[in-house]
Short mmCIF file of C-alpha atoms and ligand atoms in Angstrom, two decimals:
data_model
loop_
_atom_site.label_atom_id
_atom_site.label_comp_id
_atom_site.label_asym_id
_atom_site.label_seq_id
_atom_site.Cartn_x
_atom_site.Cartn_y
_atom_site.Cartn_z
CA UNK A 9 0.13 0.00 0.25
CA UNK A 10 2.76 2.71 0.64
CA UNK A 11 4.22 1.84 -2.24
CA UNK A 12 1.20 2.65 -3.77
CA UNK A 13 1.51 6.30 -2.75
CA UNK A 14 4.05 7.41 -3.78
CA UNK A 15 3.46 5.95 -6.86
CA UNK A 16 0.59 7.63 -7.37
CA UNK A 17 2.01 10.58 -7.01
CA UNK A 18 4.91 10.75 -9.20
CA UNK A 19 2.01 10.70 -11.64
CA UNK A 20 0.07 13.48 -13.96
CA UNK A 21 2.10 12.00 -17.32
CA UNK A 22 3.53 14.40 -18.77
CA UNK A 23 1.51 14.41 -22.41
CA UNK A 24 -1.05 14.21 -19.28
CA UNK A 25 0.02 17.17 -18.89
CA UNK A 26 0.75 19.22 -22.20
CA UNK A 27 -2.81 18.63 -22.62
CA UNK A 28 -3.70 20.10 -19.59
CA UNK A 29 -2.08 23.23 -20.45
CA UNK A 30 -3.40 23.56 -23.94
CA UNK A 31 -6.81 22.81 -22.71
CA UNK A 32 -6.64 25.65 -20.77
CA UNK A 33 -3.66 27.85 -22.51
CA UNK A 34 -4.42 27.32 -26.07
CA UNK A 35 -2.45 24.53 -27.83
CA UNK A 36 0.19 23.99 -30.20
CA UNK A 37 -1.90 23.51 -32.93
CA UNK A 38 -4.29 27.15 -32.45
CA UNK A 39 -0.97 28.85 -31.16
CA UNK A 40 -1.03 31.35 -34.16
CA UNK A 41 -4.67 33.02 -33.03
CA UNK A 42 -3.76 32.29 -29.33
CA UNK A 43 -0.55 35.18 -30.62
CA UNK A 44 -3.09 37.53 -31.14
CA UNK A 45 -5.98 36.80 -28.87
CA UNK A 46 -4.96 35.24 -25.46
CA UNK A 47 -7.58 34.42 -24.29
CA UNK A 48 -9.39 32.26 -27.37
CA UNK A 49 -9.88 29.02 -25.78
CA UNK A 50 -7.71 25.82 -27.80
CA UNK A 51 -9.83 24.73 -31.06
CA UNK A 52 -11.39 20.87 -32.27
CA UNK A 53 -9.51 19.65 -34.96
CA UNK A 54 -10.68 20.94 -38.57
CA UNK A 55 -13.46 19.07 -40.27
CA UNK A 56 -14.61 18.19 -36.93
CA UNK A 57 -18.19 17.11 -36.60
CA UNK A 58 -21.35 18.59 -34.54
CA UNK A 59 -24.30 18.19 -34.10
CA UNK A 60 -26.99 17.06 -31.97
CA UNK A 61 -28.98 13.01 -30.62
CA UNK A 62 -32.91 12.36 -30.33
CA UNK A 63 -34.26 9.15 -30.49
CA UNK A 64 -38.11 7.79 -31.99
CA UNK A 65 -39.75 7.03 -28.55
CA UNK A 66 -38.53 10.68 -26.85
CA UNK A 67 -39.60 12.52 -29.83
CA UNK A 68 -41.99 11.96 -32.29
CA UNK A 69 -45.37 11.36 -30.70
CA UNK A 70 -47.25 9.75 -34.03
CA UNK A 71 -46.96 6.16 -32.26
CA UNK A 72 -51.09 5.90 -34.02
CA UNK A 73 -50.28 6.89 -37.28
CA UNK A 74 -49.65 5.46 -40.50
CA UNK A 75 -49.44 2.28 -39.56
CA UNK A 76 -46.86 2.01 -36.65
CA UNK A 77 -47.35 -1.00 -35.09
CA UNK A 78 -46.80 -1.70 -30.52
CA UNK A 79 -43.79 -0.82 -28.76
CA UNK A 80 -42.70 -2.24 -26.06
CA UNK A 81 -42.42 1.17 -24.36
CA UNK A 82 -45.99 1.79 -26.08
CA UNK A 83 -47.09 -1.30 -23.18
CA UNK A 84 -44.89 -0.36 -20.90
CA UNK A 85 -45.03 3.41 -20.07
CA UNK A 86 -49.56 2.06 -19.55
CA UNK A 87 -48.36 -0.46 -16.85
CA UNK A 88 -49.25 1.80 -13.36
CA UNK A 89 -46.15 2.68 -11.97
CA UNK A 90 -43.38 2.03 -14.46
CA UNK A 91 -42.74 5.86 -15.32
CA UNK A 92 -42.26 8.93 -12.55
CA UNK A 93 -45.25 10.93 -13.85
CA UNK A 94 -47.49 8.32 -15.50
CA UNK A 95 -46.88 9.65 -19.30
CA UNK A 96 -46.11 7.86 -22.27
CA UNK A 97 -44.22 8.77 -25.56
CA UNK A 98 -48.46 9.10 -27.33
CA UNK A 99 -47.37 13.03 -27.90
CA UNK A 100 -44.18 13.69 -26.74
CA UNK A 101 -42.82 16.92 -28.60
CA UNK A 102 -44.30 15.90 -31.95
CA UNK A 103 -41.49 15.83 -33.62
CA UNK A 104 -44.00 13.74 -36.37
CA UNK A 105 -45.39 16.86 -37.70
CA UNK A 106 -42.87 19.68 -35.96
CA UNK A 107 -39.42 18.73 -38.13
CA UNK A 108 -39.32 21.33 -40.12
CA UNK A 109 -39.31 23.19 -37.28
CA UNK A 110 -36.31 21.23 -35.54
CA UNK A 111 -34.58 20.78 -38.47
CA UNK A 112 -34.27 25.23 -38.83
CA UNK A 113 -33.61 25.26 -34.79
CA UNK A 114 -30.70 22.67 -35.78
CA UNK A 115 -29.59 24.64 -37.81
CA UNK A 116 -29.83 28.19 -36.25
CA UNK A 117 -27.27 26.26 -33.90
CA UNK A 118 -25.35 26.23 -36.76
CA UNK A 119 -25.03 22.13 -36.56
CA UNK A 120 -23.61 19.79 -38.74
CA UNK A 121 -25.16 17.00 -37.83
CA UNK A 122 -27.92 15.28 -36.79
CA UNK A 123 -28.00 11.49 -35.46
CA UNK A 124 -32.51 10.09 -35.30
CA UNK A 125 -33.03 7.31 -34.89
CA UNK A 126 -36.61 4.82 -36.89
CA UNK A 127 -38.58 2.75 -34.99
CA UNK A 128 -38.51 -0.24 -36.42
CA UNK A 129 -42.23 -0.91 -35.35
CA UNK A 130 -43.34 1.60 -38.48
CA UNK A 131 -41.76 -0.24 -40.90
CA UNK A 132 -42.28 -3.42 -39.06
CA UNK A 133 -45.75 -3.53 -37.54
CA UNK A 134 -44.85 -6.61 -36.94
CA UNK A 135 -41.17 -6.88 -36.66
CA UNK A 136 -41.06 -8.97 -39.34
CA UNK A 137 -42.56 -10.06 -42.35
CA UNK A 138 -44.32 -8.37 -44.49
CA UNK A 139 -43.26 -3.99 -44.24
CA UNK A 140 -45.68 -1.53 -43.70
CA UNK A 141 -45.29 -0.02 -47.46
CA UNK A 142 -45.87 4.39 -45.59
CA UNK A 143 -43.05 3.26 -42.56
CA UNK A 144 -39.90 4.90 -44.04
CA UNK A 145 -42.32 7.96 -45.09
CA UNK A 146 -41.39 9.92 -42.69
CA UNK A 147 -38.18 9.58 -42.20
CA UNK A 148 -37.79 9.88 -46.21
CA UNK A 149 -39.06 13.11 -45.30
CA UNK A 150 -36.96 13.98 -42.29
CA UNK A 151 -33.54 13.12 -44.38
CA UNK A 152 -34.69 15.90 -47.29
CA UNK A 153 -35.29 18.28 -45.14
CA UNK A 154 -32.03 17.83 -43.37
CA UNK A 155 -29.99 17.18 -46.51
CA UNK A 156 -31.78 20.46 -47.77
CA UNK A 157 -30.88 22.57 -45.18
CA UNK A 158 -26.75 21.54 -45.57
CA UNK A 159 -27.52 18.85 -41.70
CA UNK A 160 -26.05 15.20 -42.58
CA UNK A 161 -28.42 12.36 -41.14
CA UNK A 162 -26.66 9.56 -39.12
CA UNK A 163 -29.15 7.34 -39.06
CA UNK A 164 -29.41 4.59 -35.17
CA UNK A 165 -31.43 1.82 -36.25
CA UNK A 166 -32.17 0.30 -32.21
CA UNK A 167 -33.06 2.62 -29.84
CA UNK A 168 -35.07 0.82 -27.69
CA UNK A 169 -38.12 0.60 -29.25
CA UNK A 170 -39.00 -3.08 -29.97
CA UNK A 171 -42.38 -3.94 -31.83
CA UNK A 172 -44.94 -5.88 -29.07
CA UNK A 173 -45.04 -8.65 -31.56
CA UNK A 174 -41.31 -9.70 -31.12
CA UNK A 175 -41.80 -8.98 -27.06
CA UNK A 176 -44.70 -11.59 -27.63
CA UNK A 177 -42.43 -14.21 -28.90
CA UNK A 178 -39.56 -14.18 -26.41
CA UNK A 179 -38.11 -10.56 -27.26
CA UNK A 180 -34.12 -10.39 -26.91
CA UNK A 181 -34.26 -14.19 -25.32
CA UNK A 182 -34.73 -15.44 -28.49
CA UNK A 183 -31.72 -15.47 -30.91
CA UNK A 184 -35.08 -14.99 -33.70
CA UNK A 185 -35.17 -11.41 -32.48
CA UNK A 186 -31.89 -11.12 -33.32
CA UNK A 187 -32.52 -12.45 -36.75
CA UNK A 188 -35.58 -10.08 -37.49
CA UNK A 189 -33.11 -7.29 -36.11
CA UNK A 190 -30.70 -7.98 -39.41
CA UNK A 191 -33.98 -8.16 -41.83
CA UNK A 192 -34.81 -4.64 -40.53
CA UNK A 193 -31.50 -3.50 -40.91
CA UNK A 194 -31.47 -5.02 -44.76
CA UNK A 195 -34.44 -3.41 -45.33
CA UNK A 196 -33.55 -0.03 -43.98
CA UNK A 197 -29.76 -0.13 -45.83
CA UNK A 198 -32.11 -1.06 -49.40
CA UNK A 199 -34.19 1.98 -48.69
CA UNK A 200 -32.74 4.31 -46.96
CA UNK A 201 -28.18 4.55 -47.71
CA UNK A 202 -28.95 6.32 -50.90
CA UNK A 203 -29.26 9.75 -48.47
CA UNK A 204 -27.88 8.63 -45.66
CA UNK A 205 -23.99 7.44 -45.34
CA UNK A 206 -23.69 6.48 -41.92
CA UNK A 207 -25.74 4.16 -39.69
CA UNK A 208 -25.61 3.14 -36.43
CA UNK A 209 -26.66 -0.54 -35.24
CA UNK A 210 -27.90 -0.71 -32.03
CA UNK A 211 -27.96 3.19 -29.37
CA UNK A 212 -26.51 1.20 -26.07
CA UNK A 213 -27.03 -2.77 -25.95
CA UNK A 214 -25.70 -2.27 -21.96
CA UNK A 215 -28.48 0.00 -21.09
CA UNK A 216 -31.92 -1.80 -22.70
CA UNK A 217 -30.31 -5.37 -21.44
CA UNK A 218 -29.59 -4.67 -18.45
CA UNK A 219 -32.16 -1.52 -17.56
CA UNK A 220 -35.49 -3.49 -19.13
CA UNK A 221 -33.91 -7.42 -18.39
CA UNK A 222 -32.68 -7.19 -15.08
CA UNK A 223 -33.18 -4.29 -13.15
CA UNK A 224 -36.76 -4.05 -14.52
CA UNK A 225 -36.85 -0.43 -14.99
CA UNK A 226 -37.36 0.48 -18.64
CA UNK A 227 -39.79 -1.57 -21.43
CA UNK A 228 -39.78 -4.97 -21.15
CA UNK A 229 -39.75 -4.83 -17.53
CA UNK A 230 -37.95 -7.94 -17.15
CA UNK A 231 -35.59 -8.90 -13.77
CA UNK A 232 -34.23 -12.23 -15.69
CA UNK A 233 -31.49 -14.34 -13.82
CA UNK A 234 -28.03 -14.46 -14.80
CA UNK A 235 -27.88 -17.55 -17.42
CA UNK A 236 -31.14 -15.91 -18.92
CA UNK A 237 -30.14 -12.37 -19.25
CA UNK A 238 -26.26 -13.70 -20.67
CA UNK A 239 -28.64 -14.71 -23.74
CA UNK A 240 -30.07 -11.66 -24.03
CA UNK A 241 -26.15 -9.72 -23.98
CA UNK A 242 -25.52 -12.52 -26.38
CA UNK A 243 -28.57 -12.28 -28.72
CA UNK A 244 -28.55 -7.73 -28.73
CA UNK A 245 -24.58 -8.59 -29.92
CA UNK A 246 -26.11 -11.05 -32.58
CA UNK A 247 -27.95 -8.60 -34.22
CA UNK A 248 -25.43 -5.88 -34.09
CA UNK A 249 -23.20 -7.83 -36.59
CA UNK A 250 -25.63 -9.27 -37.29
CA UNK A 251 -27.39 -5.87 -38.78
CA UNK A 252 -23.53 -4.96 -39.73
CA UNK A 253 -23.73 -7.50 -42.86
CA UNK A 254 -26.60 -6.56 -43.70
CA UNK A 255 -25.85 -2.83 -44.55
CA UNK A 256 -22.95 -4.56 -46.01
CA UNK A 257 -24.53 -5.74 -48.20
CA UNK A 258 -28.34 -4.10 -48.76
CA UNK A 259 -27.04 -0.45 -48.72
CA UNK A 260 -25.41 1.83 -51.03
CA UNK A 261 -21.45 0.80 -51.49
CA UNK A 262 -19.05 3.30 -48.58
CA UNK A 263 -21.99 3.26 -45.97
CA UNK A 264 -20.52 3.47 -43.28
CA UNK A 265 -21.67 1.78 -40.37
CA UNK A 266 -21.27 0.75 -36.54
CA UNK A 267 -22.54 1.02 -32.55
CA UNK A 268 -23.86 3.43 -30.39
CA UNK A 269 -22.70 1.95 -27.50
CA UNK A 270 -22.50 3.01 -23.75
CA UNK A 271 -18.88 2.53 -23.15
CA UNK A 272 -18.58 1.34 -19.50
CA UNK A 273 -15.35 3.88 -18.60
CA UNK A 274 -12.67 2.73 -15.45
CA UNK A 275 -11.27 6.42 -15.10
CA UNK A 276 -7.52 6.55 -12.88
CA UNK A 277 -8.64 7.98 -9.53
CA UNK A 278 -5.24 9.58 -10.07
CA UNK A 279 -3.56 9.70 -12.89
CA UNK A 280 -0.52 7.76 -12.36
CA UNK A 281 0.62 4.74 -15.18
CA UNK A 282 0.22 1.17 -13.02
CA UNK A 283 -3.65 3.47 -12.53
CA UNK A 284 -4.15 4.92 -16.18
CA UNK A 285 -2.85 0.47 -17.20
CA UNK A 286 -5.34 -0.36 -14.29
CA UNK A 287 -8.36 1.35 -15.94
CA UNK A 288 -7.70 0.49 -19.52
CA UNK A 289 -7.85 -3.13 -17.66
CA UNK A 290 -11.18 -3.02 -15.79
CA UNK A 291 -12.44 -0.74 -18.72
CA UNK A 292 -12.50 -3.83 -21.72
CA UNK A 293 -13.95 -6.24 -18.32
CA UNK A 294 -16.73 -4.04 -17.49
CA UNK A 295 -17.32 -4.57 -21.54
CA UNK A 296 -16.72 -8.05 -21.55
CA UNK A 297 -20.06 -8.43 -23.36
CA UNK A 298 -20.54 -5.63 -24.79
CA UNK A 299 -17.68 -4.09 -27.05
CA UNK A 300 -15.45 -6.02 -25.56
CA UNK A 301 -16.56 -9.57 -27.37
CA UNK A 302 -17.62 -6.89 -30.98
CA UNK A 303 -13.94 -5.76 -31.09
CA UNK A 304 -12.21 -8.54 -30.26
CA UNK A 305 -13.97 -11.40 -31.07
CA UNK A 306 -14.16 -13.56 -27.94
CA UNK A 307 -15.47 -13.38 -24.46
CA UNK A 308 -12.78 -12.84 -21.55
CA UNK A 309 -11.80 -15.47 -20.07
CA UNK A 310 -12.59 -13.29 -16.60
CA UNK A 311 -16.36 -12.70 -18.17
CA UNK A 312 -16.53 -16.86 -18.84
CA UNK A 313 -15.53 -17.80 -15.17
CA UNK A 314 -17.29 -15.82 -13.57
CA UNK A 315 -20.27 -16.33 -15.39
CA UNK A 316 -19.56 -20.09 -14.97
CA UNK A 317 -23.22 -22.38 -15.57
CA UNK A 318 -24.05 -19.01 -16.40
CA UNK A 319 -21.88 -18.40 -19.52
CA UNK A 320 -24.11 -17.73 -22.82
CA UNK A 321 -23.84 -20.68 -25.45
CA UNK A 322 -22.57 -19.29 -28.27
CA UNK A 323 -20.74 -20.53 -31.97
CA UNK A 324 -17.68 -19.23 -32.90
CA UNK A 325 -19.89 -18.76 -35.85
CA UNK A 326 -21.56 -16.28 -33.98
CA UNK A 327 -18.11 -14.92 -33.20
CA UNK A 328 -17.04 -14.42 -36.42
CA UNK A 329 -20.93 -12.18 -37.04
CA UNK A 330 -20.87 -10.18 -33.80
CA UNK A 331 -17.31 -8.72 -34.51
CA UNK A 332 -18.01 -7.96 -38.19
CA UNK A 333 -15.30 -5.15 -39.15
CA UNK A 334 -17.09 -1.42 -38.11
CA UNK A 335 -16.06 1.90 -39.55
CA UNK A 336 -17.01 3.76 -36.59
CA UNK A 337 -17.74 3.18 -32.74
CA UNK A 338 -19.74 5.71 -31.46
CA UNK A 339 -19.25 5.90 -27.73
CA UNK A 340 -22.83 7.32 -25.50
CA UNK A 341 -20.54 9.04 -22.83
CA UNK A 342 -22.23 10.81 -19.52
CA UNK A 343 -20.74 9.84 -16.41
CA UNK A 344 -17.58 7.59 -15.65
CA UNK A 345 -18.75 3.75 -14.66
CA UNK A 346 -15.88 3.75 -11.74
CA UNK A 347 -13.10 5.20 -10.74
CA UNK A 348 -10.09 2.67 -9.94
CA UNK A 349 -6.59 2.17 -8.82
CA UNK A 350 -3.72 -0.01 -9.50
CA UNK A 351 -3.74 -2.96 -7.48
CA UNK A 352 -1.14 -6.17 -7.93
CA UNK A 353 -3.91 -8.59 -7.31
CA UNK A 354 -5.67 -9.97 -9.82
CA UNK A 355 -7.65 -8.18 -11.41
CA UNK A 356 -5.90 -5.56 -11.93
CA UNK A 357 -7.17 -2.79 -10.15
CA UNK A 358 -9.07 -1.11 -7.50
CA UNK A 359 -12.36 0.56 -7.78
CA UNK A 360 -13.63 3.85 -6.09
CA UNK A 361 -16.51 4.17 -4.31
CA UNK A 362 -18.77 7.34 -5.42
CA UNK A 363 -18.63 9.21 -2.46
CA UNK A 364 -22.41 10.06 -0.57
CA UNK A 365 -21.27 13.31 -1.75
CA UNK A 366 -20.40 12.91 -5.47
CA UNK A 367 -22.04 16.04 -7.09
CA UNK A 368 -24.25 15.00 -9.80
CA UNK A 369 -26.84 16.80 -12.15
CA UNK A 370 -30.60 16.90 -12.57
CA UNK A 371 -30.83 12.64 -12.53
CA UNK A 372 -28.99 11.16 -9.91
CA UNK A 373 -26.90 9.39 -11.88
CA UNK A 374 -25.41 11.77 -14.21
CA UNK A 375 -22.61 11.74 -11.43
CA UNK A 376 -19.78 14.10 -12.72
CA UNK A 377 -17.41 13.23 -13.91
CA UNK A 378 -16.18 15.39 -17.13
CA UNK A 379 -12.90 13.36 -17.46
CA UNK A 380 -15.02 10.38 -18.52
CA UNK A 381 -15.35 12.47 -22.12
CA UNK A 382 -10.74 12.03 -22.43
CA UNK A 383 -11.18 8.81 -21.40
CA UNK A 384 -14.60 6.89 -22.40
CA UNK A 385 -12.65 7.34 -26.37
CA UNK A 386 -9.00 7.05 -25.06
CA UNK A 387 -9.51 3.65 -24.10
CA UNK A 388 -11.52 2.58 -26.55
CA UNK A 389 -8.69 3.39 -28.71
CA UNK A 390 -5.48 2.26 -26.21
CA UNK A 391 -8.24 -0.70 -26.11
CA UNK A 392 -8.97 -1.66 -29.76
CA UNK A 393 -8.32 -1.17 -33.49
CA UNK A 394 -10.80 1.91 -33.77
CA UNK A 395 -9.59 4.41 -36.50
CA UNK A 396 -12.73 6.65 -36.06
CA UNK A 397 -14.46 6.97 -32.60
CA UNK A 398 -17.81 9.42 -32.66
CA UNK A 399 -19.42 10.17 -29.30
CA UNK A 400 -22.81 9.44 -29.94
CA UNK A 401 -24.62 11.53 -26.44
CA UNK A 402 -22.85 13.02 -24.17
CA UNK A 403 -25.20 16.04 -21.93
CA UNK A 404 -27.33 16.85 -19.21
CA UNK A 405 -30.59 17.55 -17.39
CA UNK A 406 -30.96 20.40 -15.42
CA UNK A 407 -33.97 21.93 -13.40
CA UNK A 408 -33.97 24.55 -16.49
CA UNK A 409 -36.57 27.35 -14.60
CA UNK A 410 -37.91 29.15 -17.37
CA UNK A 411 -38.37 32.99 -15.66
CA UNK A 412 -41.97 35.02 -16.94
CA UNK A 413 -40.33 35.59 -20.15
CA UNK A 414 -39.78 31.65 -21.19
CA UNK A 415 -36.53 31.87 -21.01
CA UNK A 416 -33.77 29.37 -19.54
CA UNK A 417 -31.28 30.17 -18.07
CA UNK A 418 -28.81 26.97 -17.60
CA UNK A 419 -25.58 28.33 -16.79
CA UNK A 420 -25.46 24.70 -15.07
CA UNK A 421 -25.59 22.38 -18.10
CA UNK A 422 -23.01 24.77 -19.65
CA UNK A 423 -20.70 24.95 -16.83
CA UNK A 424 -21.26 20.95 -17.35
CA UNK A 425 -20.75 21.22 -21.14
CA UNK A 426 -17.99 23.06 -21.25
CA UNK A 427 -15.89 20.87 -18.72
CA UNK A 428 -16.96 17.98 -20.83
CA UNK A 429 -15.52 19.44 -24.02
CA UNK A 430 -12.62 20.80 -22.17
CA UNK A 431 -12.03 16.71 -21.72
CA UNK A 432 -12.78 15.97 -25.26
CA UNK A 433 -10.35 18.57 -26.72
CA UNK A 434 -7.91 16.51 -24.43
CA UNK A 435 -8.74 13.66 -26.40
CA UNK A 436 -7.95 15.16 -30.12
CA UNK A 437 -5.07 17.44 -28.47
CA UNK A 438 -3.33 13.89 -28.08
CA UNK A 439 -4.71 12.88 -32.00
CA UNK A 440 -7.19 10.07 -29.81
CA UNK A 441 -9.48 9.37 -33.12
CA UNK A 442 -12.57 11.56 -32.33
CA UNK A 443 -14.62 12.64 -35.69
CA UNK A 444 -17.40 14.51 -33.76
CA UNK A 445 -19.26 14.44 -31.12
CA UNK A 446 -23.63 14.88 -30.82
CA UNK A 447 -24.93 16.19 -27.69
CA UNK A 448 -27.97 14.38 -25.73
CA UNK A 449 -30.98 16.49 -26.73
CA UNK A 450 -31.65 19.05 -29.22
CA UNK A 451 -34.69 19.15 -27.29
CA UNK A 452 -36.41 18.33 -23.92
CA UNK A 453 -38.32 15.36 -24.93
CA UNK A 454 -39.59 12.09 -22.97
CA UNK A 455 -37.22 10.52 -20.80
CA UNK A 456 -37.73 6.73 -20.47
CA UNK A 457 -39.01 5.61 -16.42
CA UNK A 458 -38.44 9.48 -16.00
CA UNK A 459 -41.40 10.52 -18.47
CA UNK A 460 -41.26 14.61 -18.50
CA UNK A 461 -40.05 15.54 -15.41
CA UNK A 462 -36.06 15.37 -16.05
CA UNK A 463 -34.90 18.04 -19.13
CA UNK A 464 -32.42 16.72 -21.20
CA UNK A 465 -32.71 19.60 -24.82
CA UNK A 466 -30.56 23.29 -25.70
CA UNK A 467 -34.57 24.24 -26.58
CA UNK A 468 -36.93 24.28 -23.39
CA UNK A 469 -40.38 22.22 -24.82
CA UNK A 470 -43.39 23.89 -22.86
CA UNK A 471 -45.21 20.29 -22.91
CA UNK A 472 -48.44 21.95 -22.83
CA UNK A 473 -48.14 23.76 -26.37
CA UNK A 474 -45.06 22.40 -27.42
CA UNK A 475 -43.70 25.79 -27.84
CA UNK A 476 -39.93 25.49 -27.76
CA UNK A 477 -37.52 27.99 -26.58
CA UNK A 478 -33.92 28.32 -26.90
CA UNK A 479 -32.09 27.67 -23.75
CA UNK A 480 -29.13 29.38 -22.94
CA UNK A 481 -27.05 26.25 -24.19
CA UNK A 482 -28.04 26.42 -26.96
CA UNK A 483 -26.60 29.73 -27.02
CA UNK A 484 -23.43 28.19 -25.90
CA UNK A 485 -22.67 25.12 -28.24
CA UNK A 486 -23.86 27.72 -31.11
CA UNK A 487 -21.28 29.71 -30.37
CA UNK A 488 -18.76 26.02 -30.02
CA UNK A 489 -19.68 25.03 -33.35
CA UNK A 490 -19.05 28.16 -35.16
CA UNK A 491 -15.10 28.40 -33.44
CA UNK A 492 -14.47 24.91 -33.08
CA UNK A 493 -13.37 25.45 -30.13
CA UNK A 494 -14.77 25.49 -26.49
CA UNK A 495 -16.67 28.85 -25.60
C1 FCB B 518 -28.83 7.71 -23.04
C2 FCB B 518 -29.90 7.52 -23.87
C3 FCB B 518 -30.76 8.38 -24.20
C4 FCB B 518 -30.89 9.28 -22.67
C5 FCB B 518 -30.12 9.34 -22.29
C6 FCB B 518 -29.40 10.69 -21.74
O1 FCB B 518 -28.51 6.22 -21.71
O2 FCB B 518 -29.29 6.57 -24.55
O3 FCB B 518 -32.46 7.97 -24.69
O4 FCB B 518 -32.29 8.39 -22.20
O5 FCB B 518 -29.24 9.09 -21.86
#
């Protein structure tokens, strides 16, 4: 123990120290600009792509329109006690009808990109079989509107709204669901990739698997025992791999595809060479049934040993599919999963528990730890051969009390984002290959089990009138985008 203490003290790496200095005072990369204007903050690389993100069930509404079938979230929100304010996504912020206004809002931010999701039950109301002929019409209109505004569409194929019909046949416990997802991916790729050139397969497997099938907090609200839960995990990564192959086979050539996963990130509690290694090791194990198997094509020994008789059933052929080559990795990054210190005993790291006083934003899970914006992509790039990384989500919930004239002075969200971006800038300054950032979210929206009680938008929505009012954070983000630097 004492040796660890002394070693810890030496520890900010040279690269880390110079990048921190760069973040605070302007990097070499912007030195000519900094020379003229000494207080100008450091920049992001040229061509960095800035955008916002949403998902179908959270913003669209139009739940019963144009042949959409029910999803597990339609069912779940109707079960008493599931959603904090008893609400549903039936209407939400009515993006289905107000997308033109919403695209104009994106344009006013100067955003380059928009990440939205496609509702599987709009396209296949029964989950598989016969496609709904008008099921992609809304996305056709949305994509055309985006392109006309000069905003590049990035589509996510699955953001948790499983067709209820598939749940009735076993949902993610059934291998057929993974197959049905591959077929749906092929259909969408065949229809949209003339204009949508960037596709994400599944949003946050880790969240929908564990919140939906272990804690039961999210749809479909199950609490499965470990063996069945591991099989769900396996079917989720298999579905991802099948979708990658489907997009390659049915999409226009050159369509780029990858996951959008909430990488569980271990952060070195004190930045020493030993603790940095420990954080890498911990990150690899924390993601064993998700990103790690997707990137490495095998389950880690520690994962299989720990699962024992509850390990998933799988074949080598499935591992090949799961690890199909991706063009980029999307990382949803909010809070560190744990801080770690090195340990001489296996597995080589010790988690440091979050103390009761650890600060957080309006959502209790959103523990402050802005340095995760550095460590998540940095650990991923260190562990796996990833050439292009996108931060597919990052953002904050806040109290967001409008003043009498309807404006929201969300300085806490601005502070939060500024800190996150400072650490992201450290990553790009150290050549971690982060190519773009999608802020969650454009608009306040249906925040799953929290309903409308929790707000994540840059734009405030008055849910009674659907009036949209940009918050102070929207102005902040517009500045960041226009400078390509902290603001
Ligand atoms: C992520 C989800 C997204 C949103 C944000 C706040 O985990 O992907 O839909 O709920 O959290």
